[in-house]
mmCIF file of C-alpha atoms in Angstrom:
data_model
loop_
_atom_site.group_PDB
_atom_site.id
_atom_site.type_symbol
_atom_site.label_atom_id
_atom_site.label_comp_id
_atom_site.label_asym_id
_atom_site.label_seq_id
_atom_site.Cartn_x
_atom_site.Cartn_y
_atom_site.Cartn_z
ATOM 1 C CA MET A 1 0.000 0.000 0.000
ATOM 2 C CA LYS A 2 2.841 2.335 0.792
ATOM 3 C CA THR A 3 4.146 2.074 -2.743
ATOM 4 C CA ASP A 4 0.666 2.961 -4.039
ATOM 5 C CA THR A 5 0.146 6.052 -1.873
ATOM 6 C CA PHE A 6 3.657 7.549 -2.290
ATOM 7 C CA PRO A 7 3.220 8.593 -5.938
ATOM 8 C CA GLU A 8 -0.146 10.172 -5.099
ATOM 9 C CA THR A 9 1.423 12.227 -2.255
ATOM 10 C CA SER A 10 4.280 13.248 -4.516
ATOM 11 C CA ASN A 11 1.862 14.365 -7.201
ATOM 12 C CA LYS A 12 -0.103 16.425 -4.643
ATOM 13 C CA ARG A 13 3.100 18.166 -3.515
ATOM 14 C CA LYS A 14 3.956 18.930 -7.109
ATOM 15 C CA LYS A 15 0.509 20.390 -7.660
ATOM 16 C CA ARG A 16 0.925 22.764 -4.691
ATOM 17 C CA PHE A 17 3.228 24.978 -6.732
ATOM 18 C CA THR A 18 1.778 25.364 -10.166
ATOM 19 C CA ARG A 19 2.881 27.882 -12.737
ATOM 20 C CA ASN A 20 0.152 30.232 -11.634
ATOM 21 C CA ASP A 21 1.445 30.015 -8.058
ATOM 22 C CA TRP A 22 4.928 31.021 -9.114
ATOM 23 C CA MET A 23 3.519 33.871 -11.176
ATOM 24 C CA GLY A 24 1.610 35.036 -8.116
ATOM 25 C CA TYR A 25 4.743 34.956 -5.977
ATOM 26 C CA LEU A 26 6.639 36.791 -8.698
ATOM 27 C CA PHE A 27 4.118 39.623 -8.862
ATOM 28 C CA SER A 28 3.888 39.809 -5.055
ATOM 29 C CA ALA A 29 7.655 39.827 -4.584
ATOM 30 C CA PRO A 30 8.217 43.595 -5.169
ATOM 31 C CA LEU A 31 5.608 44.484 -2.562
ATOM 32 C CA ILE A 32 6.925 41.944 -0.042
ATOM 33 C CA ILE A 33 10.521 43.090 -0.583
ATOM 34 C CA GLY A 34 9.432 46.720 -0.230
ATOM 35 C CA VAL A 35 7.617 46.042 3.050
ATOM 36 C CA LEU A 36 10.588 44.095 4.418
ATOM 37 C CA ALA A 37 13.128 46.734 3.318
ATOM 38 C CA PHE A 38 11.234 49.937 4.113
ATOM 39 C CA ALA A 39 8.951 48.935 7.013
ATOM 40 C CA ILE A 40 10.062 45.807 8.875
ATOM 41 C CA TYR A 41 13.833 46.398 8.724
ATOM 42 C CA PRO A 42 13.643 50.081 9.860
ATOM 43 C CA MET A 43 11.409 49.077 12.781
ATOM 44 C CA ILE A 44 13.823 46.363 13.924
ATOM 45 C CA ALA A 45 16.864 48.601 13.366
ATOM 46 C CA ALA A 46 15.204 51.427 15.325
ATOM 47 C CA LEU A 47 14.456 49.040 18.203
ATOM 48 C CA ILE A 48 18.102 47.937 18.273
ATOM 49 C CA MET A 49 19.322 51.553 18.107
ATOM 50 C CA SER A 50 17.114 52.539 21.035
ATOM 51 C CA PHE A 51 19.274 50.347 23.300
ATOM 52 C CA HIS A 52 22.582 51.787 22.057
ATOM 53 C CA GLN A 53 24.504 55.016 22.379
ATOM 54 C CA THR A 54 24.791 55.666 18.673
ATOM 55 C CA SER A 55 26.934 57.920 16.580
ATOM 56 C CA GLY A 56 25.265 59.300 13.484
ATOM 57 C CA LEU A 57 22.959 56.948 11.597
ATOM 58 C CA SER A 58 24.891 53.732 12.315
ATOM 59 C CA VAL A 59 22.879 50.917 13.875
ATOM 60 C CA GLY A 60 25.690 49.760 16.142
ATOM 61 C CA GLY A 61 27.259 51.518 19.131
ATOM 62 C CA LYS A 62 27.746 51.097 22.847
ATOM 63 C CA TRP A 63 25.035 49.013 24.543
ATOM 64 C CA VAL A 64 23.325 51.178 27.182
ATOM 65 C CA GLY A 65 20.234 49.095 27.935
ATOM 66 C CA PHE A 66 17.217 51.202 28.927
ATOM 67 C CA SER A 67 19.285 54.360 29.544
ATOM 68 C CA ASN A 68 17.835 56.123 26.492
ATOM 69 C CA TYR A 69 14.304 55.326 27.640
ATOM 70 C CA ASN A 70 15.102 56.530 31.177
ATOM 71 C CA TYR A 71 16.530 59.769 29.814
ATOM 72 C CA VAL A 72 13.475 60.418 27.656
ATOM 73 C CA VAL A 73 10.891 59.776 30.396
ATOM 74 C CA GLN A 74 12.864 62.041 32.786
ATOM 75 C CA ASP A 75 13.187 64.816 30.215
ATOM 76 C CA ALA A 76 10.766 67.661 30.983
ATOM 77 C CA LEU A 77 10.752 68.671 27.307
ATOM 78 C CA PHE A 78 9.358 65.255 26.325
ATOM 79 C CA TRP A 79 6.424 65.645 28.729
ATOM 80 C CA GLN A 80 5.822 69.191 27.509
ATOM 81 C CA ALA A 81 5.787 67.863 23.946
ATOM 82 C CA LEU A 82 3.412 65.054 24.934
ATOM 83 C CA THR A 83 1.076 67.527 26.681
ATOM 84 C CA ASN A 84 1.017 69.801 23.624
ATOM 85 C CA THR A 85 0.391 66.811 21.342
ATOM 86 C CA PHE A 86 -2.544 65.620 23.442
ATOM 87 C CA PHE A 87 -3.966 69.141 23.805
ATOM 88 C CA ILE A 88 -3.920 69.889 20.078
ATOM 89 C CA GLY A 89 -4.950 66.335 19.184
ATOM 90 C CA ILE A 90 -7.980 66.117 21.494
ATOM 91 C CA TRP A 91 -9.407 69.449 20.356
ATOM 92 C CA SER A 92 -8.682 68.741 16.669
ATOM 93 C CA VAL A 93 -10.197 65.246 16.683
ATOM 94 C CA LEU A 94 -13.310 66.034 18.728
ATOM 95 C CA LEU A 95 -14.154 69.305 16.985
ATOM 96 C CA GLY A 96 -13.292 67.795 13.591
ATOM 97 C CA ILE A 97 -15.649 64.842 14.064
ATOM 98 C CA ILE A 98 -18.518 66.919 15.477
ATOM 99 C CA LEU A 99 -18.348 69.686 12.865
ATOM 100 C CA SER A 100 -17.891 67.322 9.923
ATOM 101 C CA PHE A 101 -20.845 65.186 11.060
ATOM 102 C CA VAL A 102 -23.078 68.260 11.374
ATOM 103 C CA LEU A 103 -21.962 69.480 7.942
ATOM 104 C CA ALA A 104 -22.519 66.052 6.392
ATOM 105 C CA SER A 105 -26.024 65.904 7.882
ATOM 106 C CA LEU A 106 -26.873 69.341 6.509
ATOM 107 C CA ILE A 107 -25.576 68.455 3.031
ATOM 108 C CA ASN A 108 -27.335 65.078 3.076
ATOM 109 C CA ASN A 109 -30.680 66.738 3.808
ATOM 110 C CA LEU A 110 -30.425 68.990 0.772
ATOM 111 C CA ASN A 111 -32.957 68.107 -1.909
ATOM 112 C CA TRP A 112 -30.919 69.866 -4.580
ATOM 113 C CA SER A 113 -28.470 67.275 -5.993
ATOM 114 C CA THR A 114 -26.334 69.945 -7.703
ATOM 115 C CA GLY A 115 -26.034 71.759 -4.389
ATOM 116 C CA LYS A 116 -24.901 68.539 -2.714
ATOM 117 C CA ASN A 117 -22.118 68.061 -5.246
ATOM 118 C CA PHE A 118 -21.150 71.732 -4.974
ATOM 119 C CA PHE A 119 -20.740 71.610 -1.200
ATOM 120 C CA LYS A 120 -18.901 68.260 -1.412
ATOM 121 C CA ALA A 121 -16.383 69.851 -3.770
ATOM 122 C CA VAL A 122 -16.044 73.017 -1.672
ATOM 123 C CA PHE A 123 -15.437 71.201 1.605
ATOM 124 C CA PHE A 124 -13.112 68.610 0.039
ATOM 125 C CA LEU A 125 -10.999 71.257 -1.712
ATOM 126 C CA PRO A 126 -8.583 71.773 1.254
ATOM 127 C CA ASN A 127 -7.626 68.080 1.028
ATOM 128 C CA VAL A 128 -6.001 68.548 -2.368
ATOM 129 C CA VAL A 129 -3.840 71.358 -0.980
ATOM 130 C CA SER A 130 -0.525 70.298 0.540
ATOM 131 C CA GLY A 131 0.098 70.781 4.237
ATOM 132 C CA VAL A 132 2.946 73.179 3.497
ATOM 133 C CA ALA A 133 0.724 75.396 1.340
ATOM 134 C CA THR A 134 -1.996 75.339 4.003
ATOM 135 C CA THR A 135 0.477 76.388 6.689
ATOM 136 C CA LEU A 136 1.800 79.253 4.550
ATOM 137 C CA LEU A 137 -1.757 80.379 3.824
ATOM 138 C CA PHE A 138 -2.672 80.460 7.514
ATOM 139 C CA SER A 139 0.559 82.216 8.429
ATOM 140 C CA PHE A 140 -0.708 85.113 6.269
ATOM 141 C CA LEU A 141 -4.266 84.871 7.597
ATOM 142 C CA PHE A 142 -3.035 84.765 11.206
ATOM 143 C CA PHE A 143 -0.309 87.401 10.791
ATOM 144 C CA PRO A 144 0.123 88.928 14.256
ATOM 145 C CA SER A 145 -0.121 92.609 13.217
ATOM 146 C CA LYS A 146 -2.973 94.601 11.711
ATOM 147 C CA GLU A 147 -1.831 93.530 8.242
ATOM 148 C CA GLY A 148 -3.095 90.005 8.940
ATOM 149 C CA LEU A 149 -6.522 89.312 7.430
ATOM 150 C CA LEU A 150 -8.105 88.019 10.639
ATOM 151 C CA ASN A 151 -6.646 90.814 12.766
ATOM 152 C CA PHE A 152 -7.865 93.331 10.181
ATOM 153 C CA VAL A 153 -11.412 91.935 10.448
ATOM 154 C CA ILE A 154 -11.506 91.950 14.256
ATOM 155 C CA GLY A 155 -9.894 95.425 14.186
ATOM 156 C CA ILE A 156 -13.085 96.719 12.550
ATOM 157 C CA PHE A 157 -14.854 95.866 15.823
ATOM 158 C CA GLY A 158 -12.206 97.660 17.887
ATOM 159 C CA ILE A 159 -10.359 94.505 19.016
ATOM 160 C CA ASP A 160 -6.570 94.721 19.299
ATOM 161 C CA PRO A 161 -4.450 92.446 17.056
ATOM 162 C CA VAL A 162 -4.034 88.906 18.364
ATOM 163 C CA GLY A 163 -0.755 86.986 18.199
ATOM 164 C CA TRP A 164 -2.311 83.879 16.733
ATOM 165 C CA PHE A 165 1.018 82.111 16.222
ATOM 166 C CA THR A 166 3.180 84.303 18.487
ATOM 167 C CA ASN A 167 1.261 84.169 21.783
ATOM 168 C CA PRO A 168 1.961 80.889 23.696
ATOM 169 C CA GLN A 169 -1.526 81.032 25.230
ATOM 170 C CA ILE A 170 -3.242 81.115 21.816
ATOM 171 C CA SER A 171 -0.886 79.371 19.382
ATOM 172 C CA ARG A 172 -2.163 75.849 20.120
ATOM 173 C CA TYR A 173 -5.774 76.925 19.476
ATOM 174 C CA SER A 174 -4.641 78.468 16.182
ATOM 175 C CA ILE A 175 -3.131 75.118 15.162
ATOM 176 C CA VAL A 176 -6.462 73.465 16.018
ATOM 177 C CA LEU A 177 -8.327 75.920 13.769
ATOM 178 C CA MET A 178 -5.877 75.307 10.945
ATOM 179 C CA SER A 179 -6.141 71.525 11.239
ATOM 180 C CA LEU A 180 -9.948 71.760 11.240
ATOM 181 C CA TRP A 181 -9.870 73.584 7.913
ATOM 182 C CA GLY A 182 -7.675 70.864 6.420
ATOM 183 C CA ALA A 183 -9.463 67.784 7.756
ATOM 184 C CA LEU A 184 -13.092 68.884 7.603
ATOM 185 C CA GLY A 185 -13.657 67.928 3.961
ATOM 186 C CA TYR A 186 -12.326 64.366 4.192
ATOM 187 C CA ASN A 187 -14.361 63.601 7.323
ATOM 188 C CA THR A 188 -17.476 65.145 5.785
ATOM 189 C CA ILE A 189 -17.223 62.921 2.685
ATOM 190 C CA ILE A 190 -16.857 59.800 4.859
ATOM 191 C CA PHE A 191 -19.885 60.773 6.964
ATOM 192 C CA LEU A 192 -21.908 61.535 3.825
ATOM 193 C CA ALA A 193 -21.256 58.019 2.528
ATOM 194 C CA GLY A 194 -22.364 56.613 5.868
ATOM 195 C CA LEU A 195 -25.516 58.750 6.013
ATOM 196 C CA GLN A 196 -26.637 57.505 2.619
ATOM 197 C CA SER A 197 -26.408 53.911 3.876
ATOM 198 C CA VAL A 198 -28.890 54.387 6.740
ATOM 199 C CA PRO A 199 -32.073 52.409 5.807
ATOM 200 C CA ARG A 200 -34.972 54.711 4.995
ATOM 201 C CA ASP A 201 -37.498 52.360 6.587
ATOM 202 C CA LEU A 202 -36.010 53.181 10.014
ATOM 203 C CA TYR A 203 -36.852 56.857 9.515
ATOM 204 C CA GLU A 204 -40.314 56.000 8.166
ATOM 205 C CA ALA A 205 -41.062 53.799 11.175
ATOM 206 C CA ALA A 206 -39.885 56.563 13.511
ATOM 207 C CA GLU A 207 -42.109 59.086 11.730
ATOM 208 C CA VAL A 208 -45.104 56.768 12.229
ATOM 209 C CA ASP A 209 -44.285 56.786 15.952
ATOM 210 C CA GLY A 210 -44.231 60.587 15.896
ATOM 211 C CA ALA A 211 -40.457 61.138 16.087
ATOM 212 C CA GLY A 212 -39.225 64.547 14.945
ATOM 213 C CA THR A 213 -36.074 65.458 13.053
ATOM 214 C CA TYR A 214 -33.817 65.768 16.100
ATOM 215 C CA ARG A 215 -35.076 62.542 17.704
ATOM 216 C CA LYS A 216 -34.416 60.633 14.468
ATOM 217 C CA TRP A 217 -30.965 62.207 14.345
ATOM 218 C CA PHE A 218 -30.074 61.230 17.923
ATOM 219 C CA TYR A 219 -31.750 57.799 18.098
ATOM 220 C CA ILE A 220 -31.280 56.466 14.556
ATOM 221 C CA THR A 221 -28.552 58.303 12.642
ATOM 222 C CA ILE A 222 -25.916 58.618 15.352
ATOM 223 C CA PRO A 223 -26.202 55.019 16.681
ATOM 224 C CA TYR A 224 -26.214 53.617 13.132
ATOM 225 C CA LEU A 225 -23.024 55.513 12.255
ATOM 226 C CA ARG A 226 -21.167 54.470 15.403
ATOM 227 C CA PRO A 227 -18.583 52.330 13.485
ATOM 228 C CA ILE A 228 -17.751 55.385 11.376
ATOM 229 C CA PHE A 229 -17.381 57.524 14.503
ATOM 230 C CA VAL A 230 -14.994 54.926 15.953
ATOM 231 C CA PHE A 231 -13.031 54.797 12.676
ATOM 232 C CA MET A 232 -12.741 58.597 12.638
ATOM 233 C CA LEU A 233 -11.691 58.615 16.279
ATOM 234 C CA ILE A 234 -8.965 56.007 15.770
ATOM 235 C CA MET A 235 -7.576 57.490 12.549
ATOM 236 C CA GLY A 236 -7.780 61.020 13.939
ATOM 237 C CA THR A 237 -5.972 59.984 17.128
ATOM 238 C CA ILE A 238 -3.170 58.294 15.190
ATOM 239 C CA GLY A 239 -2.794 61.314 12.897
ATOM 240 C CA ALA A 240 -2.876 63.777 15.809
ATOM 241 C CA MET A 241 -0.148 61.920 17.707
ATOM 242 C CA LYS A 242 2.107 62.158 14.614
ATOM 243 C CA ARG A 243 1.714 65.932 14.125
ATOM 244 C CA PHE A 244 4.881 67.490 12.712
ATOM 245 C CA THR A 245 4.760 69.471 9.442
ATOM 246 C CA ASP A 246 2.587 72.421 10.431
ATOM 247 C CA VAL A 247 4.135 72.996 13.875
ATOM 248 C CA TRP A 248 7.637 72.703 12.402
ATOM 249 C CA LEU A 249 6.884 75.243 9.678
ATOM 250 C CA ILE A 250 5.337 77.705 12.129
ATOM 251 C CA GLY A 251 7.331 77.198 15.313
ATOM 252 C CA GLY A 252 10.625 75.881 13.941
ATOM 253 C CA THR A 253 12.621 73.170 15.687
ATOM 254 C CA ALA A 254 12.144 74.918 19.069
ATOM 255 C CA GLY A 255 8.348 74.690 18.823
ATOM 256 C CA ASN A 256 7.988 78.452 19.359
ATOM 257 C CA PRO A 257 6.405 80.463 20.788
ATOM 258 C CA GLY A 258 7.726 79.360 24.165
ATOM 259 C CA GLY A 259 7.703 75.668 23.274
ATOM 260 C CA SER A 260 3.892 75.700 22.996
ATOM 261 C CA LEU A 261 4.088 74.026 19.566
ATOM 262 C CA MET A 262 6.626 71.385 20.556
ATOM 263 C CA THR A 263 5.108 67.984 19.728
ATOM 264 C CA VAL A 264 6.466 64.490 20.294
ATOM 265 C CA VAL A 265 7.468 63.976 16.659
ATOM 266 C CA LEU A 266 9.210 67.364 16.658
ATOM 267 C CA TYR A 267 11.030 66.272 19.833
ATOM 268 C CA ILE A 268 12.132 63.093 18.032
ATOM 269 C CA TYR A 269 13.288 65.135 15.017
ATOM 270 C CA ARG A 270 15.375 67.447 17.220
ATOM 271 C CA ASN A 271 17.169 64.557 18.911
ATOM 272 C CA ALA A 272 17.716 62.639 15.673
ATOM 273 C CA PHE A 273 18.856 65.303 13.240
ATOM 274 C CA LEU A 274 19.961 68.293 15.341
ATOM 275 C CA ALA A 275 21.532 66.600 18.366
ATOM 276 C CA SER A 276 22.527 63.443 16.381
ATOM 277 C CA GLN A 277 21.203 61.302 19.261
ATOM 278 C CA MET A 278 19.556 58.577 17.215
ATOM 279 C CA GLY A 279 19.424 56.251 20.220
ATOM 280 C CA MET A 280 17.297 58.680 22.238
ATOM 281 C CA ALA A 281 15.235 59.588 19.172
ATOM 282 C CA THR A 282 14.376 55.938 18.478
ATOM 283 C CA ALA A 283 13.620 55.372 22.169
ATOM 284 C CA ALA A 284 11.177 58.305 22.057
ATOM 285 C CA SER A 285 9.733 56.872 18.826
ATOM 286 C CA TYR A 286 9.003 53.552 20.484
ATOM 287 C CA LEU A 287 7.448 55.296 23.495
ATOM 288 C CA LEU A 288 5.199 57.171 21.061
ATOM 289 C CA PHE A 289 4.387 53.875 19.317
ATOM 290 C CA ILE A 290 3.375 52.330 22.666
ATOM 291 C CA ILE A 291 1.156 55.329 23.498
ATOM 292 C CA ILE A 292 -0.579 55.184 20.095
ATOM 293 C CA PHE A 293 -0.994 51.397 20.411
ATOM 294 C CA ILE A 294 -2.585 51.724 23.873
ATOM 295 C CA LEU A 295 -4.939 54.490 22.733
ATOM 296 C CA THR A 296 -5.990 52.537 19.640
ATOM 297 C CA ALA A 297 -6.514 49.313 21.611
ATOM 298 C CA PHE A 298 -8.537 51.223 24.225
ATOM 299 C CA LEU A 299 -10.830 52.741 21.586
ATOM 300 C CA MET A 300 -11.327 49.375 19.854
ATOM 301 C CA LEU A 301 -12.064 47.611 23.148
ATOM 302 C CA LEU A 302 -14.507 50.366 24.076
ATOM 303 C CA ASN A 303 -16.341 49.840 20.801
ATOM 304 C CA ARG A 304 -16.331 46.048 21.213
ATOM 305 C CA ARG A 305 -17.715 46.339 24.747
ATOM 306 C CA LYS A 306 -20.495 48.565 23.442
ATOM 307 C CA ASP A 307 -21.264 45.969 20.761
ATOM 308 C CA SER A 308 -21.547 43.217 23.381
ATOM 309 C CA LEU A 309 -23.909 45.368 25.462
ATOM 310 C CA ASP A 310 -26.085 45.922 22.387
#
């Protein structure tokens, strides 16, 4: 019997790798090699560097254990950067989700299809503008003297010019306003797609029971779109924790004014490319990765727990 079954097993093994299989591996190879070279290897190399006292961009160096991590968590500038990142991130994410959902609801209730497309295009327009261009635009709008457009407008009402990006007490709010302008269109389009998927029979049944517009909005629309809210929250949180371009362009590497625009990624950039302390920079990067991972896991668990209660 053994002699009879061996050829069958051999034939099955041969059939596992057909020509189509090899073609599939061949076409997948560039992507797999790219992920290994530009994602997996840098992550492993950064982890190794975080335990070494490095010189320049070399992976090797003197083994220092958790010294880089200890230095970062005892550095007051890191905690200031983390506080600024959370402050700007929380306001940007919450206001961005609320305003975009309200806008999407207003656009969705329009009976004029041309008007819907017009407002979609208008609100999505900031997304096709680069972050650098947006920052330059707002630096003119928020110019701290009377020549700035916003200060000129409030000057008409007798209000003194505001240092939007020069006053440490206001600069973080100005960044929130700027990020709202950039992210509002994308979030609105996502919410619009979700609103159009809500079954109409739910609204019709609610109308039979005498529910008004606001009750339908609170008890049907918002609960039905909860997965989209969670998605927005997670993606917004991840993006907010990685804030760099706009604060770097406005506040420079010092996060001016007064370090109010110093974020965690800017802190990592300073250590990596100005102080040439790649070990500390990678240690701070992994601490940021752990914080983002915990926040994301917390939000996903919160959503799962809500699902189980439902």
